[in-house]
Tab-separated table of C-alpha atoms in Angstrom:
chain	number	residue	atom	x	y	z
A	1	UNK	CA	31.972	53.625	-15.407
A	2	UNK	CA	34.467	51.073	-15.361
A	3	UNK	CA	33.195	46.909	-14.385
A	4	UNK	CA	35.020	47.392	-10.999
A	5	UNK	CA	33.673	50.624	-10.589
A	6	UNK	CA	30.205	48.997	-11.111
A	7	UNK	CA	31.057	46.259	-8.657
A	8	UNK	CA	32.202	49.068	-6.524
A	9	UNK	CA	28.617	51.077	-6.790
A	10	UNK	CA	26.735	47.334	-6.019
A	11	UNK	CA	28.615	46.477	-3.028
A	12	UNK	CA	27.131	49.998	-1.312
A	13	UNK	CA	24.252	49.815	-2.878
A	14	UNK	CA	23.243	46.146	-1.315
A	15	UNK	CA	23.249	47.970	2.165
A	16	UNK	CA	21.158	51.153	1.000
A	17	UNK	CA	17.337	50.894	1.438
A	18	UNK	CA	15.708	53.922	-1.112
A	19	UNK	CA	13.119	56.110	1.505
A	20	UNK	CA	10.632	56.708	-1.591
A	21	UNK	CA	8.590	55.013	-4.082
A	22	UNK	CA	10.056	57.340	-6.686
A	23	UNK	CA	13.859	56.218	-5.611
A	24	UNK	CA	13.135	52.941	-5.365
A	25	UNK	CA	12.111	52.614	-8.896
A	26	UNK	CA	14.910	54.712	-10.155
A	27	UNK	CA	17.004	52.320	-8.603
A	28	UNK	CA	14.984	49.450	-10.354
A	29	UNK	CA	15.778	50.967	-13.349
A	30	UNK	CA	19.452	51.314	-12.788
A	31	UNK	CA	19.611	47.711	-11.941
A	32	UNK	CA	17.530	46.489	-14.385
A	33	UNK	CA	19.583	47.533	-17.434
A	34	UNK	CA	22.649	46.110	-15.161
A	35	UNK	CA	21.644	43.188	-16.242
A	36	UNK	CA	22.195	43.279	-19.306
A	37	UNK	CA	26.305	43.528	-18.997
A	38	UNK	CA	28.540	41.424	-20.283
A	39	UNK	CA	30.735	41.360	-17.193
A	40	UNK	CA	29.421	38.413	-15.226
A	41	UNK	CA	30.240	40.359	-11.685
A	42	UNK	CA	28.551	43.026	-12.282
A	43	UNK	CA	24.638	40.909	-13.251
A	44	UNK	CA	25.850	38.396	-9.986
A	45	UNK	CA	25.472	41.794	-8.043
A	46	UNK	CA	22.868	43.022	-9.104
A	47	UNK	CA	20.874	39.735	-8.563
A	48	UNK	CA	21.990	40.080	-5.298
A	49	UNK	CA	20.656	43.230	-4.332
A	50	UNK	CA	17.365	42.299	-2.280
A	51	UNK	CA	15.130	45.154	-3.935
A	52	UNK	CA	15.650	43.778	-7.559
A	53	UNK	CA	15.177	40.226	-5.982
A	54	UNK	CA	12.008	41.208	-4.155
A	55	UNK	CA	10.511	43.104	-7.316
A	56	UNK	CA	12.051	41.504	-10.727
A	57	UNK	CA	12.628	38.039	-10.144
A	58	UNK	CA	11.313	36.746	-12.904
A	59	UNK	CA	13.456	38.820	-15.499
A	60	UNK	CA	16.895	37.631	-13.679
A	61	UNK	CA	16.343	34.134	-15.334
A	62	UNK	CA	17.467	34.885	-18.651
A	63	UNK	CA	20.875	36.896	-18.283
A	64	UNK	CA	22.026	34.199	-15.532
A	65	UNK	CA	21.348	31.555	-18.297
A	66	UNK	CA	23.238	33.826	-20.557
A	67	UNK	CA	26.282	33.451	-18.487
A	68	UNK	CA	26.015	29.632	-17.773
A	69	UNK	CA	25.998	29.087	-21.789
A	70	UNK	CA	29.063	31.660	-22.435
A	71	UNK	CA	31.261	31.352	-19.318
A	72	UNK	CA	34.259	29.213	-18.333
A	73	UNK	CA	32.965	26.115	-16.357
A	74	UNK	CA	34.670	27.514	-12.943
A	75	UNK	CA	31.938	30.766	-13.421
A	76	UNK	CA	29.494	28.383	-15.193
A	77	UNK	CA	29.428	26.835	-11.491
A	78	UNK	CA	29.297	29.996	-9.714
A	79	UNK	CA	26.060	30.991	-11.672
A	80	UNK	CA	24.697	27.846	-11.133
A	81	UNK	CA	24.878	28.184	-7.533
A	82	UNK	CA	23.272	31.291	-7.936
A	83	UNK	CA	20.596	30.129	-9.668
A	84	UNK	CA	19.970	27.017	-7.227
A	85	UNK	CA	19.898	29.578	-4.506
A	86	UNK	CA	17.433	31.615	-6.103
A	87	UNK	CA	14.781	28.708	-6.379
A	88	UNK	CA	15.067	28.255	-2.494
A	89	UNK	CA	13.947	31.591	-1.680
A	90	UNK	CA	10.852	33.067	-0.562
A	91	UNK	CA	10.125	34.387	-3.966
A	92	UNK	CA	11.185	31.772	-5.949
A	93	UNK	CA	8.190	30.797	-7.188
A	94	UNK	CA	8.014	32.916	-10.015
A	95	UNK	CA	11.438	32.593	-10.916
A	96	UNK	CA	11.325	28.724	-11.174
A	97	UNK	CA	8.693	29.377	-13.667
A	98	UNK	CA	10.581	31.280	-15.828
A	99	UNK	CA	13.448	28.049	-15.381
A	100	UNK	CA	11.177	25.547	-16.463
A	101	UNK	CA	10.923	26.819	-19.710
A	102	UNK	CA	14.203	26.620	-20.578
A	103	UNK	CA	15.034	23.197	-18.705
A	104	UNK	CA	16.843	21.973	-21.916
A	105	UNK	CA	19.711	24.596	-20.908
A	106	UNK	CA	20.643	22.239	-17.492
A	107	UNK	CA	20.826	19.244	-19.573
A	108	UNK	CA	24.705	17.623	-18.890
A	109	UNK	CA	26.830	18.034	-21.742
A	110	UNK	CA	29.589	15.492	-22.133
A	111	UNK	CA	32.451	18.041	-21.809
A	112	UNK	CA	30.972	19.559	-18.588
A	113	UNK	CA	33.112	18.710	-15.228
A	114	UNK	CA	31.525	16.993	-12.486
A	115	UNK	CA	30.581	19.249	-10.154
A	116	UNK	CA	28.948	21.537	-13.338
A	117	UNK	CA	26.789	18.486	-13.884
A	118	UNK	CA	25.914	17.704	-10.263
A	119	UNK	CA	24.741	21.400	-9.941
A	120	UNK	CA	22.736	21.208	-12.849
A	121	UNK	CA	20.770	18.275	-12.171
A	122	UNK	CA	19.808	19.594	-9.010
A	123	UNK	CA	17.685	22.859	-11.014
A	124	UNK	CA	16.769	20.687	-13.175
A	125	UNK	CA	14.955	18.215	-10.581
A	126	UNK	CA	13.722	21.192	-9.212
A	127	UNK	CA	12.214	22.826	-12.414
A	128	UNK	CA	10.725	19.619	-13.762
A	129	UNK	CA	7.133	19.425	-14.848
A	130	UNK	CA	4.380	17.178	-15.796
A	131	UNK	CA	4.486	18.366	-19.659
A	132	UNK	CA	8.525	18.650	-19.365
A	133	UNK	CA	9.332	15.323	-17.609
A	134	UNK	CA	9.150	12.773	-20.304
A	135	UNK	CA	12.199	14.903	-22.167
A	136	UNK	CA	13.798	15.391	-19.000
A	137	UNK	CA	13.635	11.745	-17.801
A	138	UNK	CA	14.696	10.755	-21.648
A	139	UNK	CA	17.914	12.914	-21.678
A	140	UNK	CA	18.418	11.784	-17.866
A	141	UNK	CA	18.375	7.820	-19.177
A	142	UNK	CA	20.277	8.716	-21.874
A	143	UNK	CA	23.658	10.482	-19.912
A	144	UNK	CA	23.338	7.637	-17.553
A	145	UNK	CA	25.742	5.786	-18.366
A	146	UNK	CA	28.503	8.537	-17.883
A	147	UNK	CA	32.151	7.896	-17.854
A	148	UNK	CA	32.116	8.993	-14.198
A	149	UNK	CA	30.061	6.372	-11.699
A	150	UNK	CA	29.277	9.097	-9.098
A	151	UNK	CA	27.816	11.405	-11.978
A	152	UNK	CA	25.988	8.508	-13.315
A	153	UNK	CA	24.659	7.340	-9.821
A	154	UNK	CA	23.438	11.037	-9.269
A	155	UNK	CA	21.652	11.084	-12.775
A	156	UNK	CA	19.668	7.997	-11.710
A	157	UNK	CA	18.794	8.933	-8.086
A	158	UNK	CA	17.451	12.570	-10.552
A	159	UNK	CA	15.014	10.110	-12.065
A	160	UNK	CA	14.112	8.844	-8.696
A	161	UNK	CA	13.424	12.071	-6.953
A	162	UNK	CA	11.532	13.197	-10.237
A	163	UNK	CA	9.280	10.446	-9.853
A	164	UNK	CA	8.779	10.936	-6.327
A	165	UNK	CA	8.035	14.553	-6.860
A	166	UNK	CA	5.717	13.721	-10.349
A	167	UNK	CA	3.490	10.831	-9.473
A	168	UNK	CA	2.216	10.993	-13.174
A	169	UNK	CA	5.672	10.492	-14.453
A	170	UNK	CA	7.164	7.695	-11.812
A	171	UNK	CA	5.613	4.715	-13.984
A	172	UNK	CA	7.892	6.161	-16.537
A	173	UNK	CA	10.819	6.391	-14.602
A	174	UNK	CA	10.347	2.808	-13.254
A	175	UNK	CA	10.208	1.635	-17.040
A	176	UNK	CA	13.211	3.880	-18.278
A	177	UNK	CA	15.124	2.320	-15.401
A	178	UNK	CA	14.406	-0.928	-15.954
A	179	UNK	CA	15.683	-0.648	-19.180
A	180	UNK	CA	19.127	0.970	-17.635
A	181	UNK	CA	19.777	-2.339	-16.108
A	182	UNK	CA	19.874	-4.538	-19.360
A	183	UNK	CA	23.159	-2.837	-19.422
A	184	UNK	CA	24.365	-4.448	-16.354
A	185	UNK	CA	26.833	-2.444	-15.111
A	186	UNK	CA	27.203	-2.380	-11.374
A	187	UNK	CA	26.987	1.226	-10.761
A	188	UNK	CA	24.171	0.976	-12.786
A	189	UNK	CA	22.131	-1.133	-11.125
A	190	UNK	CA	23.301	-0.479	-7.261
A	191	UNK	CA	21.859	3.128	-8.120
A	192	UNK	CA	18.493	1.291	-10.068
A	193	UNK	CA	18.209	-0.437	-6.892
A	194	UNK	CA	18.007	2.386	-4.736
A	195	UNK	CA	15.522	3.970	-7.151
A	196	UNK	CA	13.480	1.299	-6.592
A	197	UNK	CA	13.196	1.071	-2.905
A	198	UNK	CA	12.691	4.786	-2.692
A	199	UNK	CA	9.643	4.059	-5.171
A	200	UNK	CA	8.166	1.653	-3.615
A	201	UNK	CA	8.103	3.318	-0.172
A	202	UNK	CA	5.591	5.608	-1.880
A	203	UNK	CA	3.987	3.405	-4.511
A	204	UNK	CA	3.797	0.059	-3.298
A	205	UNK	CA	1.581	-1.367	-6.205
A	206	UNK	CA	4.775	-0.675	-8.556
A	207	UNK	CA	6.244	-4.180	-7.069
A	208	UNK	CA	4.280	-5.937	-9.791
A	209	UNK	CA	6.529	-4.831	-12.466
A	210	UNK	CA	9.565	-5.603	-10.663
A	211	UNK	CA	8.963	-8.996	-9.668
A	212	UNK	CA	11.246	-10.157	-12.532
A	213	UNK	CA	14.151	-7.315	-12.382
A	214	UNK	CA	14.605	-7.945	-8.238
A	215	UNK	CA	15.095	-12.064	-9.505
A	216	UNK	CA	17.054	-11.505	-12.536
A	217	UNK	CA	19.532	-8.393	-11.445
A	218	UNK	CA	19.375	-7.939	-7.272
A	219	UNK	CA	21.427	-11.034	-6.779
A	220	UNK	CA	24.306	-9.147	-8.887
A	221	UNK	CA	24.076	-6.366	-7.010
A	222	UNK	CA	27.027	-5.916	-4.875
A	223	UNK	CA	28.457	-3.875	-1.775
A	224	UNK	CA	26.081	-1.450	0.281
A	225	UNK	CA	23.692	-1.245	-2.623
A	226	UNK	CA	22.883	-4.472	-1.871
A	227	UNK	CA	20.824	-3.521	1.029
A	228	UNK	CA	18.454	-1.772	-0.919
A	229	UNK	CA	17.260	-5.147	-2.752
A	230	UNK	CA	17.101	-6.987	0.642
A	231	UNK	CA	14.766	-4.354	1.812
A	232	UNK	CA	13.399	-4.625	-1.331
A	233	UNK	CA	12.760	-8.888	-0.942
A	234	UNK	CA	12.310	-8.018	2.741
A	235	UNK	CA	9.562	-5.600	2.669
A	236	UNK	CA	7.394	-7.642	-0.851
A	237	UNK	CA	8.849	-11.323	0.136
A	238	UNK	CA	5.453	-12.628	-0.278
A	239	UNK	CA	4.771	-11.338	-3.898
A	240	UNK	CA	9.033	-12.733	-4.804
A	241	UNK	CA	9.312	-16.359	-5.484
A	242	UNK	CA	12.925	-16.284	-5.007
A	243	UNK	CA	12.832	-14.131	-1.635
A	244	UNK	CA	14.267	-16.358	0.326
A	245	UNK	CA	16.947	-18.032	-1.503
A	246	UNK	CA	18.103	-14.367	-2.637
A	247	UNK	CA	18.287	-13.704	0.794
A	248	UNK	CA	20.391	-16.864	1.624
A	249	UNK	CA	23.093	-16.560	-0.996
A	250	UNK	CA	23.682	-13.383	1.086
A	251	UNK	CA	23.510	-14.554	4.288
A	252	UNK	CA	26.330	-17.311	3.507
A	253	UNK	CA	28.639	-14.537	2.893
A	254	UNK	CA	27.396	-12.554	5.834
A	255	UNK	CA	30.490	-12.076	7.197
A	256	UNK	CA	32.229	-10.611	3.991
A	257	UNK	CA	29.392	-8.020	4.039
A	258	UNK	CA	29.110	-4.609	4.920
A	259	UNK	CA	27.341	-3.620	8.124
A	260	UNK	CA	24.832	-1.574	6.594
A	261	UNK	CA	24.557	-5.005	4.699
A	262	UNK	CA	24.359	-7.268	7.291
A	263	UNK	CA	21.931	-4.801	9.234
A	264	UNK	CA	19.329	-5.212	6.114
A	265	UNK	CA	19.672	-8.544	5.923
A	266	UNK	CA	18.778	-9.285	9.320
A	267	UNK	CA	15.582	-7.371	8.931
A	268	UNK	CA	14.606	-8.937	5.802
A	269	UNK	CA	15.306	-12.772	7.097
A	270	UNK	CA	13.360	-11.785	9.978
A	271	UNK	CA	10.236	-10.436	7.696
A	272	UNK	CA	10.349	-13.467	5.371
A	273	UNK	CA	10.658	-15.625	8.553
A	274	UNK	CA	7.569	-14.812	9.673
A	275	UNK	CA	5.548	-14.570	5.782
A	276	UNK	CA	7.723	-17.669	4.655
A	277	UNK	CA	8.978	-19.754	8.039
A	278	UNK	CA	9.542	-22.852	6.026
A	279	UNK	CA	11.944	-21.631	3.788
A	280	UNK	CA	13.595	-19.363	5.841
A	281	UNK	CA	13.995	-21.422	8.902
A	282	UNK	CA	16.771	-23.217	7.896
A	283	UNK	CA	19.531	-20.405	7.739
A	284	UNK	CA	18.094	-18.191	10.175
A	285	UNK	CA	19.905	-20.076	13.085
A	286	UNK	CA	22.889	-19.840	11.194
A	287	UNK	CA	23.006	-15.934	10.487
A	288	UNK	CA	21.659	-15.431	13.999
A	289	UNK	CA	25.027	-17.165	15.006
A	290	UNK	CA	27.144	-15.215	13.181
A	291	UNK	CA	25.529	-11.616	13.764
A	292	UNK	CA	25.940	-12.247	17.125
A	293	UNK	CA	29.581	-13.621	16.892
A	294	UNK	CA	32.396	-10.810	18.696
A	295	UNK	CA	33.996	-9.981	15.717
A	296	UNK	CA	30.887	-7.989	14.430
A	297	UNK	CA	29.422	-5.005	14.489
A	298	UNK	CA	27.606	-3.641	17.853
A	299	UNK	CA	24.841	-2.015	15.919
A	300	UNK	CA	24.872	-5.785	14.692
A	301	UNK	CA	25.098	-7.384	17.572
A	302	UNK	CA	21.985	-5.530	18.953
A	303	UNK	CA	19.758	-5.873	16.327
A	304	UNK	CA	20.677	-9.988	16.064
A	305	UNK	CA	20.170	-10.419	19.472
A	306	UNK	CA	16.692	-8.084	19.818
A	307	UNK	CA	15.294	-10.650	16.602
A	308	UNK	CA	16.437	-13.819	18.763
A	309	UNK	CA	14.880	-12.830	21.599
A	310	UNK	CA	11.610	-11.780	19.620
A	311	UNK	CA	11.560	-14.640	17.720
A	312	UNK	CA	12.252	-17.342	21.322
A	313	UNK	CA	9.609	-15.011	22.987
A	314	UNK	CA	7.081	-15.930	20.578
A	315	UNK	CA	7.493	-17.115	17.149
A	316	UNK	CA	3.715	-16.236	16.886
């Protein structure tokens, strides 16, 4: 039979429940050597019918990998899709299993378009163990420096989620990012940044280590990433020296700032205010001033005017 004919047969056959044990398996059978083709319709369809789904899931992992290595980068994406899909349903378990031991084959290679590469890192935050994360999180550090900032930015927000997902392995992902921002490139270390702040809302004793990086690198941090260092200096202001003087180099350019910005920034002076008052006091009048000036933002506005009246109700 011809490959359309074959697509032909699957697209019936996805709406045809067997009535017997005996023609169910016959059908398993069928679809089973299916996947062996070489025509990548024909093994998408037969993925997709819900009987092989329910009963084989495990064997559809390698022939999908198959195609990803072999096909153009448009069908590459397609499969990947598939396979993303196929980890989110109810029997998925077994087949992200049989993914994780072949996580080298969604590592990003160099030629691979964008949106190849943002699929991929997706499984592969998905299929990442304890015993595989060290080589993931290794290639991860080293692509992330890609020519592309938004591919780059999604590669180190990977590490992030792995580490978040892993405890065991988010020590090493605060120490492989760490070492990202030596580089100092700004996509770089907005997207370190947000790492960080995701990190710490779940590990809190990892400030420690970043004591130094937050001094050294969060003051070069520019645009909205900057809000995740000031909740950053916000949040751990008593454990960062410079807290407050990061905080007012910022507020001096408050106005130049994003809202999302200037929203952070309020909360942190406020935190440090009440941890730090003396060195905080004098430019919190100031940025009160200008967050509450017309030409801002209302979400602004509100929040500005909420921390005055807190702060005249009692300072205590």
């Amino acid at each position: 039979m011809t490959e359309w004919g074959q697509v032909a047969v699957f697209n019936l056959l996805i709406s045809y429940f067997p009535k017997t044990a005996e023609e169910k398996f016959d059908l398993l059978n069928i679809l089973d050597n299916r996947l062996k083709s070489s025509s990548a319709a024909v093994v998408l369809l037969a993925k997709g019918e819900p009987l092989l789904l329910r009963q084989a899931v495990q064997r559809l992992a390698a022939p999908l990998l198959t195609l990803v290595s072999t096909c153009c980068c448009e069908l590459a994406y397609v499969v990947l899709q598939h396979l993303l899909l196929l980890l989110e349903t109810p029997d998925g378990e077994g087949f992200r299993l049989a993914l994780e031991k072949e996580y080298q084959q969604f590592f990003c290679r160099h030629s691979d378009p964008s949106y190849v590469k943002y699929t991929k890192l997706k499984i592969l935050t998905a299929i990442t163990t304890e015993a595989s994360a060290p080589a993931v999180l290794q290639e991860l550090k080293e692509s992330a420096c890609d020519a592309d900032a938004n591919v780059g930015r999604e590669i180190i927000s990977s590490m992030g989620e792995i580490g978040l997902l892993l405890p065991s392995a988010a020590a090493e992902v605060v120490g492989l990012v760490l070492s990202l921002l030596e580089y100092e490139i700004d996509f770089v270390m907005g997207a370190a940044f947000g790492v960080f702040r995701d990190l710490l809302r779940k590990y809190r004793e990892m400030i420690d280590r970043l004591v130094d990086a937050v001094e050294k690198y969060g003051p070069k941090v520019t645009g909205a990433d900057l809000a995740s260092v000031l909740w950053i200096v916000g949040e751990f202001g008593s454990v960062i020296p410079e807290a407050p003087y990061i905080v007012e180099a910022v507020a001096d350019r408050f106005l130049e700032e994003e809202p999302t910005v200037q929203l952070e920034l309020l909360s942190a002076a406020t935190k440090l205010f009440f941890s730090r008052p003396g060195e905080v006091q004098p430019f919190l009048g100031n940025l009160l001033r200008q967050a509450l000036g017309e030409h801002c933002n209302f979400d602004v506005r509100d929040k500005a005017l909420f921390i005055y009246r807190l702060i005249k109700a009692d300072v205590d």
